[in-house]
JSON list of C-alpha atoms in Angstrom, two decimals:
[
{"chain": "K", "resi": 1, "resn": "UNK", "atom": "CA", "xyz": [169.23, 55.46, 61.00]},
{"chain": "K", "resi": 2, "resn": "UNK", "atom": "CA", "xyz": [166.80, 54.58, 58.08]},
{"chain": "K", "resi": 3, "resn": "UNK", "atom": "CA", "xyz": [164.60, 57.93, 56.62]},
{"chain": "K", "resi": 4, "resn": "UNK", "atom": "CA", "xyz": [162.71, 58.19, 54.16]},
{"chain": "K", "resi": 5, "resn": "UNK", "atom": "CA", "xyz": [162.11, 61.89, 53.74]},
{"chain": "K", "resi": 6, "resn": "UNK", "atom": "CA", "xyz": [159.60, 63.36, 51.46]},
{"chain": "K", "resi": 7, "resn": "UNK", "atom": "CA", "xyz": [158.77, 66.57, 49.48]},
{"chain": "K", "resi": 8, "resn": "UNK", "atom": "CA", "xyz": [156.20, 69.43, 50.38]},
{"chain": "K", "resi": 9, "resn": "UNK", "atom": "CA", "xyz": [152.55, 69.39, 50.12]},
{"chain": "K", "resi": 10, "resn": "UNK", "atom": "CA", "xyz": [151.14, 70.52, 46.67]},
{"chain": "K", "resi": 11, "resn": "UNK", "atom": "CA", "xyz": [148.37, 72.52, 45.42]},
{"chain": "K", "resi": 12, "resn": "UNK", "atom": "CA", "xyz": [147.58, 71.74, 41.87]},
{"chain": "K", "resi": 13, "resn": "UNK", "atom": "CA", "xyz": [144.70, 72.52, 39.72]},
{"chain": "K", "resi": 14, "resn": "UNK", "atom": "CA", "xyz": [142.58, 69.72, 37.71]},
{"chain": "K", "resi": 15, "resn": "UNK", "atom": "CA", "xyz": [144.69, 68.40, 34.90]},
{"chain": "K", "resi": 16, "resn": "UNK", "atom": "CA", "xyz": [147.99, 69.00, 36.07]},
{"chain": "K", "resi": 17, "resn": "UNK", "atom": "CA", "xyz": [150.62, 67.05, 37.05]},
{"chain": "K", "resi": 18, "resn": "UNK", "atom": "CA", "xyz": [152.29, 66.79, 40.27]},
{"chain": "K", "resi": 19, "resn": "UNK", "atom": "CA", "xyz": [155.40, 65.12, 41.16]},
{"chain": "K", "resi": 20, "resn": "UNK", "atom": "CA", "xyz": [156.20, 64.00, 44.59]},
{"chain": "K", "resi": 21, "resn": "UNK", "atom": "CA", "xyz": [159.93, 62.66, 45.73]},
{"chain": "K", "resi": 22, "resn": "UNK", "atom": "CA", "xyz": [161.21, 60.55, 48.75]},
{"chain": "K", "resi": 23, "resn": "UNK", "atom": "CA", "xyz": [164.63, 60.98, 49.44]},
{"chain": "K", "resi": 24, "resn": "UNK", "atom": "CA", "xyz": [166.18, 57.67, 51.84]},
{"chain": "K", "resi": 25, "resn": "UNK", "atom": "CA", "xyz": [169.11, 57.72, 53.55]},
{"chain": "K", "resi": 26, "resn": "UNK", "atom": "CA", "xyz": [170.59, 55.29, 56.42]},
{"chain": "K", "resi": 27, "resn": "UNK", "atom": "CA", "xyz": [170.58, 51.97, 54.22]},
{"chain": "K", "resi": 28, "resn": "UNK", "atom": "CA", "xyz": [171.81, 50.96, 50.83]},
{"chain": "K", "resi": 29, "resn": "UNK", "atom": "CA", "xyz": [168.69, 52.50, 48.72]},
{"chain": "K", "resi": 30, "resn": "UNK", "atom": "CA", "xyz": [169.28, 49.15, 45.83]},
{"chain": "K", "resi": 31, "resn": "UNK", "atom": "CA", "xyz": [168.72, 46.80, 48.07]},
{"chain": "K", "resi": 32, "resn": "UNK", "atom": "CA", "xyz": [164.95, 47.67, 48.74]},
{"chain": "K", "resi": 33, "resn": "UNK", "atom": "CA", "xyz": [161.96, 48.15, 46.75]},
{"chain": "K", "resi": 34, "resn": "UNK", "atom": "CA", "xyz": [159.36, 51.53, 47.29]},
{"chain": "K", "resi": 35, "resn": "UNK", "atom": "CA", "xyz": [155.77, 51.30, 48.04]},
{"chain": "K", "resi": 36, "resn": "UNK", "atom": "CA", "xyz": [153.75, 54.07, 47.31]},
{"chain": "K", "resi": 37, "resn": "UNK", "atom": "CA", "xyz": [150.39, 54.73, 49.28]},
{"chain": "K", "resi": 38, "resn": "UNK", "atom": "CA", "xyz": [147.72, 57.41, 49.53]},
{"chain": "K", "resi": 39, "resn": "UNK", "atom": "CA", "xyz": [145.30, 58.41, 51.34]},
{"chain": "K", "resi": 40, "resn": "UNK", "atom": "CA", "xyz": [142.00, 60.66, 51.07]},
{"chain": "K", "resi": 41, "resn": "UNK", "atom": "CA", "xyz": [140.79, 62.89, 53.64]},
{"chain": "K", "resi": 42, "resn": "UNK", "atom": "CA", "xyz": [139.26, 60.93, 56.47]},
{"chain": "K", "resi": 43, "resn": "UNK", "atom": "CA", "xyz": [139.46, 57.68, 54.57]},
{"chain": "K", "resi": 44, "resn": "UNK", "atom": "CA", "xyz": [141.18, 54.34, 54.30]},
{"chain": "K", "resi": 45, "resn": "UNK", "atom": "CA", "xyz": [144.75, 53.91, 52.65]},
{"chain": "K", "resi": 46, "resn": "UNK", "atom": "CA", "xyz": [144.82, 52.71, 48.77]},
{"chain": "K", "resi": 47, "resn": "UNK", "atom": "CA", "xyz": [147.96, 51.63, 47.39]},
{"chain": "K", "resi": 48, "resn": "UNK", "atom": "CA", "xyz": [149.80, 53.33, 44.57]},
{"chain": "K", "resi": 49, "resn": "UNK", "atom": "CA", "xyz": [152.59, 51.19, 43.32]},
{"chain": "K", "resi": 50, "resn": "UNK", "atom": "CA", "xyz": [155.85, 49.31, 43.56]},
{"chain": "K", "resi": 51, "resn": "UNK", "atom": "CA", "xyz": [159.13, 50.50, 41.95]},
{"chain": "K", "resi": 52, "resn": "UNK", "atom": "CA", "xyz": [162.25, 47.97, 42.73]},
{"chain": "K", "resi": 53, "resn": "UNK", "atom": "CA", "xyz": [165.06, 49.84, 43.94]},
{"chain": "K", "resi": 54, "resn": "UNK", "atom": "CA", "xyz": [167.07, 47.58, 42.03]},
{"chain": "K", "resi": 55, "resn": "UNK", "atom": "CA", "xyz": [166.50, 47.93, 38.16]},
{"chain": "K", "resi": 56, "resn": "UNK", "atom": "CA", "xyz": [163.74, 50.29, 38.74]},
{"chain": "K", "resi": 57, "resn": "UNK", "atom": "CA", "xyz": [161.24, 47.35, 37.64]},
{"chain": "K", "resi": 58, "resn": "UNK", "atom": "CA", "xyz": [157.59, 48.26, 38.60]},
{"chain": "K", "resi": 59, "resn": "UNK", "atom": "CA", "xyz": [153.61, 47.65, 39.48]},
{"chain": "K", "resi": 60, "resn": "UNK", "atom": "CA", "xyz": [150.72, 49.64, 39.37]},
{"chain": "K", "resi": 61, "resn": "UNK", "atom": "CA", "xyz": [147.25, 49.65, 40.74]},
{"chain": "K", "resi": 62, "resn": "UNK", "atom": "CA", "xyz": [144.99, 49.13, 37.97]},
{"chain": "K", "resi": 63, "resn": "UNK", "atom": "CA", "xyz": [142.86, 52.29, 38.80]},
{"chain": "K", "resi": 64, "resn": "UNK", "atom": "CA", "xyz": [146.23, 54.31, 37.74]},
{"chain": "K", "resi": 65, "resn": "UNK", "atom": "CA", "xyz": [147.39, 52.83, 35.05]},
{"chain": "K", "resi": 66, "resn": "UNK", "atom": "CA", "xyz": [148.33, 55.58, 32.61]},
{"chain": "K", "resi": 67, "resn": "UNK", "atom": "CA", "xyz": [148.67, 58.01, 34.91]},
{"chain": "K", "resi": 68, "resn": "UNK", "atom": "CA", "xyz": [151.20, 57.31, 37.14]},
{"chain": "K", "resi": 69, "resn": "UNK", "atom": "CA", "xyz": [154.91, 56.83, 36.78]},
{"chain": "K", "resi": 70, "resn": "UNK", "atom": "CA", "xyz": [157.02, 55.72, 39.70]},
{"chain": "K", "resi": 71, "resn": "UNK", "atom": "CA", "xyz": [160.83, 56.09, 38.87]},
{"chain": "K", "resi": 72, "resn": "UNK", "atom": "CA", "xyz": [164.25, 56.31, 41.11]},
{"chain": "K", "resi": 73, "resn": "UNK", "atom": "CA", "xyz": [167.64, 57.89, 40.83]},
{"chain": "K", "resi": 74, "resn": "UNK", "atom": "CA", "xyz": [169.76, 55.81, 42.44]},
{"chain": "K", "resi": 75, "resn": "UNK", "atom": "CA", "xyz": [172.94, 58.18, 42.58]},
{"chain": "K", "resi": 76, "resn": "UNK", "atom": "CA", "xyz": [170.72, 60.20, 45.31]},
{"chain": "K", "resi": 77, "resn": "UNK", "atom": "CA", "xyz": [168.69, 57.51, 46.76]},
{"chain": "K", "resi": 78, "resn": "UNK", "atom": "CA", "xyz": [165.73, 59.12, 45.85]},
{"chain": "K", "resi": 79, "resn": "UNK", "atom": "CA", "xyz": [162.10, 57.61, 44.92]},
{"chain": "K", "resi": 80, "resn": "UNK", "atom": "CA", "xyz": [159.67, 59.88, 43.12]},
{"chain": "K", "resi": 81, "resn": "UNK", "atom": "CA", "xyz": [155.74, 59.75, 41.93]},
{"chain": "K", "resi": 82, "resn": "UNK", "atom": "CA", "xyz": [154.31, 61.50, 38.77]},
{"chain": "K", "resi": 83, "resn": "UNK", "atom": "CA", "xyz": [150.89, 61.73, 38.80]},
{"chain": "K", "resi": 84, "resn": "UNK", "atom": "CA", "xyz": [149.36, 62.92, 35.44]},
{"chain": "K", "resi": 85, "resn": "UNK", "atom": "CA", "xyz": [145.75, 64.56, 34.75]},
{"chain": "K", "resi": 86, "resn": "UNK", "atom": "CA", "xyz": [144.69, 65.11, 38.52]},
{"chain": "K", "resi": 87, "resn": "UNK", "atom": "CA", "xyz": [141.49, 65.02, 39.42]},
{"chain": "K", "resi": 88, "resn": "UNK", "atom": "CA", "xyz": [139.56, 66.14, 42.58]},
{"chain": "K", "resi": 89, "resn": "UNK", "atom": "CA", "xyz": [139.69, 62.50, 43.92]},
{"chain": "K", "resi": 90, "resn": "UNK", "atom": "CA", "xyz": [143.16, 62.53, 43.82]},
{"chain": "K", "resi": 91, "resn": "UNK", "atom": "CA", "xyz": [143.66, 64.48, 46.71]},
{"chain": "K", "resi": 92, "resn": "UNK", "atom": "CA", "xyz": [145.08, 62.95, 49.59]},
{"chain": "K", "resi": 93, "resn": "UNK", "atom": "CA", "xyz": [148.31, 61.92, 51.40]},
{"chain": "K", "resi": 94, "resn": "UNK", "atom": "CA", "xyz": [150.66, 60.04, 49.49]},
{"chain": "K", "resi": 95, "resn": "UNK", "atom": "CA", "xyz": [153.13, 58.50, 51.55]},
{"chain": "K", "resi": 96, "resn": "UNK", "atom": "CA", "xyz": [155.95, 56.31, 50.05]},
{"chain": "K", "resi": 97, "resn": "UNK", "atom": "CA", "xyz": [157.44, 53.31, 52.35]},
{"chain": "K", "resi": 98, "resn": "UNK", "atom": "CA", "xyz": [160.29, 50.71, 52.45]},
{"chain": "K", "resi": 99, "resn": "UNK", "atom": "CA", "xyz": [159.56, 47.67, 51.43]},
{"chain": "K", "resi": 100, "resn": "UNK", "atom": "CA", "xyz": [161.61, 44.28, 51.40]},
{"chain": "K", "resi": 101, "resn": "UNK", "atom": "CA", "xyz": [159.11, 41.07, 50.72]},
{"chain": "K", "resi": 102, "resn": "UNK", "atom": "CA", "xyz": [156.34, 41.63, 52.91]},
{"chain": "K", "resi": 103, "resn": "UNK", "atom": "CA", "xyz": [158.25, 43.95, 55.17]},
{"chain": "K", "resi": 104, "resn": "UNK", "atom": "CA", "xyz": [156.98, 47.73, 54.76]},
{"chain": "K", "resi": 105, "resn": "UNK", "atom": "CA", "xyz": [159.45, 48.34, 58.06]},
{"chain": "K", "resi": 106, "resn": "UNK", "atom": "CA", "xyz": [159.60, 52.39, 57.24]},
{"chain": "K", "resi": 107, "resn": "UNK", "atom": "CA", "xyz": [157.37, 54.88, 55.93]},
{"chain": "K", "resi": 108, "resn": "UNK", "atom": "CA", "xyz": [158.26, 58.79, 54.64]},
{"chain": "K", "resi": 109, "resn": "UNK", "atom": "CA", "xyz": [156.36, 61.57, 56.66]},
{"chain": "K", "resi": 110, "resn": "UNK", "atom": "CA", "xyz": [153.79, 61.82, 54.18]},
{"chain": "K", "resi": 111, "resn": "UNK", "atom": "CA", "xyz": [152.64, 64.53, 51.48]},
{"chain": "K", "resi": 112, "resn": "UNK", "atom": "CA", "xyz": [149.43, 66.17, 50.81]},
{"chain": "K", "resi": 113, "resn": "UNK", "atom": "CA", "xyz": [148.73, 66.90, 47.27]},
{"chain": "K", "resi": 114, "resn": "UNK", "atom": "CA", "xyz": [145.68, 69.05, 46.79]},
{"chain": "K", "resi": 115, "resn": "UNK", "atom": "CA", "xyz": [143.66, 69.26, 44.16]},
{"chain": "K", "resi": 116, "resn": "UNK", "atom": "CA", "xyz": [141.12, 72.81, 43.48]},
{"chain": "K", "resi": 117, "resn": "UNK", "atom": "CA", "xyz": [140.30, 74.88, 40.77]},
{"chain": "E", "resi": 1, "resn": "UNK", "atom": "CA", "xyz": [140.63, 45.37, 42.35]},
{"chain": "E", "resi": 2, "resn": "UNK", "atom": "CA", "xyz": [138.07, 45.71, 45.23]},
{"chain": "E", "resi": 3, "resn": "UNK", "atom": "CA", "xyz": [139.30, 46.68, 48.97]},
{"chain": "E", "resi": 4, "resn": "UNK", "atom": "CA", "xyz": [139.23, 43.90, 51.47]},
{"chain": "E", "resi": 5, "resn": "UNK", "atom": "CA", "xyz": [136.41, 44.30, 53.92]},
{"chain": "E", "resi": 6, "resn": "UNK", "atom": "CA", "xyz": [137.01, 44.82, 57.42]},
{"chain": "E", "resi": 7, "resn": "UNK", "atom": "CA", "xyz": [134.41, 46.12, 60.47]},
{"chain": "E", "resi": 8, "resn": "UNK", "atom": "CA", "xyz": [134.30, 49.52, 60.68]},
{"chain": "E", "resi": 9, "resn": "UNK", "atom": "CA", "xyz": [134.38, 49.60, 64.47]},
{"chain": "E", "resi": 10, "resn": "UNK", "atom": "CA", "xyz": [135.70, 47.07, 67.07]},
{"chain": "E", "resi": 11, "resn": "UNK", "atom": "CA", "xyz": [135.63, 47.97, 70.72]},
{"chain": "E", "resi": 12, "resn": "UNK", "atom": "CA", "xyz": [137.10, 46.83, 74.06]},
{"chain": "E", "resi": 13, "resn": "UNK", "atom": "CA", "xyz": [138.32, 47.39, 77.73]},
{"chain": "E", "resi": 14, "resn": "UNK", "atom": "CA", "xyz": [141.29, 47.69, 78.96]},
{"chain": "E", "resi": 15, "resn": "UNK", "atom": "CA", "xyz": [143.01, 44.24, 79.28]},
{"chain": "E", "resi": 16, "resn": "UNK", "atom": "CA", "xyz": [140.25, 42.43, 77.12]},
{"chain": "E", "resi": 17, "resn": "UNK", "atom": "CA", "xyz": [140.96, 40.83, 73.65]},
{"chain": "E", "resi": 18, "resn": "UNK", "atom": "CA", "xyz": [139.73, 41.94, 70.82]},
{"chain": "E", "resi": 19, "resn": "UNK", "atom": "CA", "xyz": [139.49, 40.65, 66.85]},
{"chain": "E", "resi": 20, "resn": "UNK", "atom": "CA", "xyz": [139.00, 42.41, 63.93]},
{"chain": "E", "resi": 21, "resn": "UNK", "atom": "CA", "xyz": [138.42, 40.43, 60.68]},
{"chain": "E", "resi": 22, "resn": "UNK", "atom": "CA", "xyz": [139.61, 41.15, 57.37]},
{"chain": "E", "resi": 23, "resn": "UNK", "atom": "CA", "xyz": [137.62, 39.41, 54.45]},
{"chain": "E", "resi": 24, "resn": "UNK", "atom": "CA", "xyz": [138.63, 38.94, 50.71]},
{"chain": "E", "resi": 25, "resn": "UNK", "atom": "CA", "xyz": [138.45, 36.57, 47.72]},
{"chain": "E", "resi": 26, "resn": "UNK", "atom": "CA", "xyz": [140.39, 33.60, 46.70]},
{"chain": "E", "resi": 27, "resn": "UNK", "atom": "CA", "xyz": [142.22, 36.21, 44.41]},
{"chain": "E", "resi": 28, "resn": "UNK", "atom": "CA", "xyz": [144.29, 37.75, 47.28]},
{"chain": "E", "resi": 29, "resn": "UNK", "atom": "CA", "xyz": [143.79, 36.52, 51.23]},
{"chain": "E", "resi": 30, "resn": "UNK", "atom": "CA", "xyz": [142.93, 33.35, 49.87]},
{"chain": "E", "resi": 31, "resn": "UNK", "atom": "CA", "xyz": [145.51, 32.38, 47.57]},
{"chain": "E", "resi": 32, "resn": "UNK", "atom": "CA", "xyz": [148.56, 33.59, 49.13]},
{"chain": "E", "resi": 33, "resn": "UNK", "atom": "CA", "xyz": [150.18, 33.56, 52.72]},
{"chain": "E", "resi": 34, "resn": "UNK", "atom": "CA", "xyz": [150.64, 37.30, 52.35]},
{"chain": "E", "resi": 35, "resn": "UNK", "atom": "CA", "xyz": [148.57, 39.69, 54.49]},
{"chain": "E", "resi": 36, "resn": "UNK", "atom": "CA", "xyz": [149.86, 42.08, 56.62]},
{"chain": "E", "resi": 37, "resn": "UNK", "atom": "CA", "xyz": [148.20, 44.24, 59.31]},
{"chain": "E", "resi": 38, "resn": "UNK", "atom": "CA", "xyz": [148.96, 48.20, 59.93]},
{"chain": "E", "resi": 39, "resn": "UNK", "atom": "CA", "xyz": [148.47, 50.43, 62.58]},
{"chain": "E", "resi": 40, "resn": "UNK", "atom": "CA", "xyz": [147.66, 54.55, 62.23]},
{"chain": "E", "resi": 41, "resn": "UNK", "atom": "CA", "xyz": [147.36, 56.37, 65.01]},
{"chain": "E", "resi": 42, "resn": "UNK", "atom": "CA", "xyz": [145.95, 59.86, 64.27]},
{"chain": "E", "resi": 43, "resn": "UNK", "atom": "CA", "xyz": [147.80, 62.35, 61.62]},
{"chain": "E", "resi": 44, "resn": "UNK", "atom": "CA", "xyz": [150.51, 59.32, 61.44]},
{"chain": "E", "resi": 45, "resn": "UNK", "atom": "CA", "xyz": [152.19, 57.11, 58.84]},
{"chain": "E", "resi": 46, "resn": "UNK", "atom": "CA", "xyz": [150.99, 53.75, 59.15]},
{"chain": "E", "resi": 47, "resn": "UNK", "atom": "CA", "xyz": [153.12, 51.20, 60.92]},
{"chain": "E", "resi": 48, "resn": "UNK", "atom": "CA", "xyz": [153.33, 47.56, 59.88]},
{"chain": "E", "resi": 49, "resn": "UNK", "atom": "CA", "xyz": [152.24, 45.33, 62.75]},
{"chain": "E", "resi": 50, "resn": "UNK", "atom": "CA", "xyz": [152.26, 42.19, 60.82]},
{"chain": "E", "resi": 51, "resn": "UNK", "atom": "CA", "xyz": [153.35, 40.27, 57.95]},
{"chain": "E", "resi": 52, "resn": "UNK", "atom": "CA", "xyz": [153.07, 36.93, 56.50]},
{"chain": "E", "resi": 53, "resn": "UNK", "atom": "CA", "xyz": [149.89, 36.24, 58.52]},
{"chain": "E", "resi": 54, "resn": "UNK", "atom": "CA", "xyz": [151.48, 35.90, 62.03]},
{"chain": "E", "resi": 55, "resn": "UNK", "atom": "CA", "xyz": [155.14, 37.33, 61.50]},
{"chain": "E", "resi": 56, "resn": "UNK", "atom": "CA", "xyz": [155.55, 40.48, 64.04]},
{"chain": "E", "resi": 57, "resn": "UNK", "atom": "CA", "xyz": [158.23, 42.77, 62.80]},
{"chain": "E", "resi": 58, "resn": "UNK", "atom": "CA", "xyz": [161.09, 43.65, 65.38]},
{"chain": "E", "resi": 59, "resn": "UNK", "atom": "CA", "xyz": [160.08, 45.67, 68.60]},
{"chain": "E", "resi": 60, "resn": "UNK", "atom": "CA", "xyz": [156.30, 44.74, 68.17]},
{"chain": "E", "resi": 61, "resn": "UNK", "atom": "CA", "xyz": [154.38, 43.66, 71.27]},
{"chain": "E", "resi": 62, "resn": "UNK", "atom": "CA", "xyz": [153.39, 40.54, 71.08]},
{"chain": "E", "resi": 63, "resn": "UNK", "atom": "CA", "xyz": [150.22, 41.25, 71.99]},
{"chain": "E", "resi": 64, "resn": "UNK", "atom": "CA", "xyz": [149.05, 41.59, 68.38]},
{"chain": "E", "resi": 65, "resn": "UNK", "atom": "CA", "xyz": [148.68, 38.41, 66.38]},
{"chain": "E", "resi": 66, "resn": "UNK", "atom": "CA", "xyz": [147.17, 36.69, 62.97]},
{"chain": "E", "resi": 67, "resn": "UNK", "atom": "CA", "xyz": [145.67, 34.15, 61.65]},
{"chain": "E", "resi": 68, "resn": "UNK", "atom": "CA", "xyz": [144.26, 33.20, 58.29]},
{"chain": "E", "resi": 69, "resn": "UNK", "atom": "CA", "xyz": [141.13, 30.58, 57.78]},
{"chain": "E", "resi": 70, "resn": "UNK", "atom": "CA", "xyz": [140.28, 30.46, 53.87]},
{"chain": "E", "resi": 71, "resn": "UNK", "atom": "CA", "xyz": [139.50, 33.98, 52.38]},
{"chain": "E", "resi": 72, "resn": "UNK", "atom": "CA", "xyz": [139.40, 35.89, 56.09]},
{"chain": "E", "resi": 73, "resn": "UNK", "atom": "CA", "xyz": [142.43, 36.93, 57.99]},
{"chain": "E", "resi": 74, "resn": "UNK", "atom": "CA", "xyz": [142.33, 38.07, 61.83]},
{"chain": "E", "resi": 75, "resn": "UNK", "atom": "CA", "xyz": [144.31, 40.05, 64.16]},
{"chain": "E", "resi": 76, "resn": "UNK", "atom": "CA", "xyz": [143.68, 39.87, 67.65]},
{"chain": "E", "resi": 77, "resn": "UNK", "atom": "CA", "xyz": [144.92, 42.02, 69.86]},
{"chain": "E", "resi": 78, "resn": "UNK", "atom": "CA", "xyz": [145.12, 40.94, 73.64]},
{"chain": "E", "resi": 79, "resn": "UNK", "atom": "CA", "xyz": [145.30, 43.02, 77.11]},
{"chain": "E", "resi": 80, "resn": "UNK", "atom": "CA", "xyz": [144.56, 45.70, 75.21]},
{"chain": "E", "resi": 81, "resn": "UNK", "atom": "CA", "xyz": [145.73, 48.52, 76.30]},
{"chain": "E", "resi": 82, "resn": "UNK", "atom": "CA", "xyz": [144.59, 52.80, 75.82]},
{"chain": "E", "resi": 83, "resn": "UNK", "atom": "CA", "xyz": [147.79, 53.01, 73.09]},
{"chain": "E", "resi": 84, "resn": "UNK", "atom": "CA", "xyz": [146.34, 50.49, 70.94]},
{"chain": "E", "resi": 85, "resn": "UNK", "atom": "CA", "xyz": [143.50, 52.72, 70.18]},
{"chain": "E", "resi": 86, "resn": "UNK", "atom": "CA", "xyz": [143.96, 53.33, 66.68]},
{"chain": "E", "resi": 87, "resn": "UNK", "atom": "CA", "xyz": [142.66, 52.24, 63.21]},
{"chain": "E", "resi": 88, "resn": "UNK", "atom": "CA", "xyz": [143.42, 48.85, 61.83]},
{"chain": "E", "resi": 89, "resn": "UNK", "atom": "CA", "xyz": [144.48, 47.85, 58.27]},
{"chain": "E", "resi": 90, "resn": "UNK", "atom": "CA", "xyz": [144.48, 44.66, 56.28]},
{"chain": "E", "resi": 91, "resn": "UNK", "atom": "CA", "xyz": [146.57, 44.34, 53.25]},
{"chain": "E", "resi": 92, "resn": "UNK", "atom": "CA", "xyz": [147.29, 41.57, 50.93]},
{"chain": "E", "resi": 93, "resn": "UNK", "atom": "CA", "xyz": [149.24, 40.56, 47.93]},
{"chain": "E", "resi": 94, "resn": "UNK", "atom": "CA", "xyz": [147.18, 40.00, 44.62]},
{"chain": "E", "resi": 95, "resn": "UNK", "atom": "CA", "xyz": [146.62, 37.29, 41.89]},
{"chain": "E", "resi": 96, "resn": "UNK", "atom": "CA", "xyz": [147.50, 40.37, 40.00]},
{"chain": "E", "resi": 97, "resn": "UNK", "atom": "CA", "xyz": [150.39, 41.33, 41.52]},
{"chain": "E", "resi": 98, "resn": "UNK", "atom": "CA", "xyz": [149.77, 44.13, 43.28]},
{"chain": "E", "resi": 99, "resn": "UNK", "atom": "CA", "xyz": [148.25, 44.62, 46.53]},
{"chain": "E", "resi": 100, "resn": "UNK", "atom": "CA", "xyz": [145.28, 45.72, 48.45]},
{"chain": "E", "resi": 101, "resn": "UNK", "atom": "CA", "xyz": [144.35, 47.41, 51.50]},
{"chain": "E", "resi": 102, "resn": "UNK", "atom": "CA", "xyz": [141.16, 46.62, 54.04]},
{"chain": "E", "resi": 103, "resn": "UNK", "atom": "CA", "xyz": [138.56, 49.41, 54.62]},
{"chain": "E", "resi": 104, "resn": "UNK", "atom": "CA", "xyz": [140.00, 50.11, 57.94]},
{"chain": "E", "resi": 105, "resn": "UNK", "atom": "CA", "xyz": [138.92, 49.58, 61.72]},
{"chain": "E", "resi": 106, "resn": "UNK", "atom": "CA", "xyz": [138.83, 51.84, 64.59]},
{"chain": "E", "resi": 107, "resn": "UNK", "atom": "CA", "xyz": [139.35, 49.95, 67.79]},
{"chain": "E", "resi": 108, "resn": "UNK", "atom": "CA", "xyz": [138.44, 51.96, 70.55]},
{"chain": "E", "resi": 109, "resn": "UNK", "atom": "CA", "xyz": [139.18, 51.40, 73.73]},
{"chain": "E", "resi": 110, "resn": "UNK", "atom": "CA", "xyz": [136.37, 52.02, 76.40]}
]
């Protein structure tokens, strides 16, 4: 069966980096793209990025660019997010899903990433 | 890129219909046949309801449906039901390529 399992929850301090992975398993990880999506405490859901699963070929949200690099290693089917210089308003849930067109059919557990001084 | 605005709130009774709107630009809900609809139930990932306007995904009631008129999309959800309490996104592909998310509505059923 298709997973998409992520890594822990994070507690980083303003200005540091934080790297989050999502490890799939139960289809053949190349023949999907990853969508990466966050969300603040108690608010709506903002998306991230795009990486293809592919040739690794990408898209950002403007309000990251610079910031964040999405990347894959496709010898463990594994997705991962680097978010550089964090900031307070960077904490939230970052969840990374399937995606295939318009189909976003599954979606990792989630990961907080906290960000206090 | 500004989120696509939805109502915060939409509520019904059990077996009524209900719509929530989702309203963007001619940049994104507009332009392309591309807006899909989520689900999130409390402390959950969300779960794709629709795509492509008015495609359900596999093992999704067909109680939910879409539509798109100009620069506002719709889902309706009919005989609704105490599980479909939950909040509501929009999301839709950009002229930028990227895409966007809807502010979010919590249907509640009463």
């Amino acid at each position: 069966q298709v997973q998409l399992v992520q890594s822990g929850a994070e507690l980083k301090k303003p200005g540091a980096s934080v790297k989050v992975s999502c490890k799939a398993s139960g289809y053949t990880f190349t023949n999907y793209g990853i969508y990466w999506v966050r969300q603040a405490p108690g608010q709506g859901l903002e998306w991230v990025g795009w990486i293809s699963g592919y040739n690794g070929h990408t898209n950002y949200a403007q309000k990251l660019q610079g910031r964040v690099t999405l990347t894959t290693d496709t010898s463990t089917s594994t997705a991962y997010m680097d978010l550089r210089s964090l900031r307070s308003d960077d904490t939230a849930v970052y969840y990374c899903a399937r995606v295939l067109g318009e189909l976003l059919d599954f979606w990792g557990q989630g990961t907080l990433v906290a960000i206090s001084s | 890129q500004s989120a696509l605005t939805q109502p915060a709130s939409v509520s019904g009774s059990p077996g009524q219909s209900i719509t929530v709107s989702c309203t963007g630009t001619s940049s994104d809900i507009g332009g392309y046949n591309y807006v899909s609809w989520f689900q999130q139930h409390p402390g959950k990932a969300p779960k794709l309801i629709l795509y492509e306007v008015s495609n359900r995904p596999s093992g999704v009631s067909n109680r939910f449906s879409g539509s798109k008129s100009g620069n506002t999309a719709s889902l309706t959800i009919s005989g609704l039901q105490a599980e479909d309490e939950a909040d509501y996104y929009c999301s839709s592909y950009t002229s930028s390529i990227t895409r966007v998310f809807g502010t979010g509505t919590k249907v509640t059923v009463i």
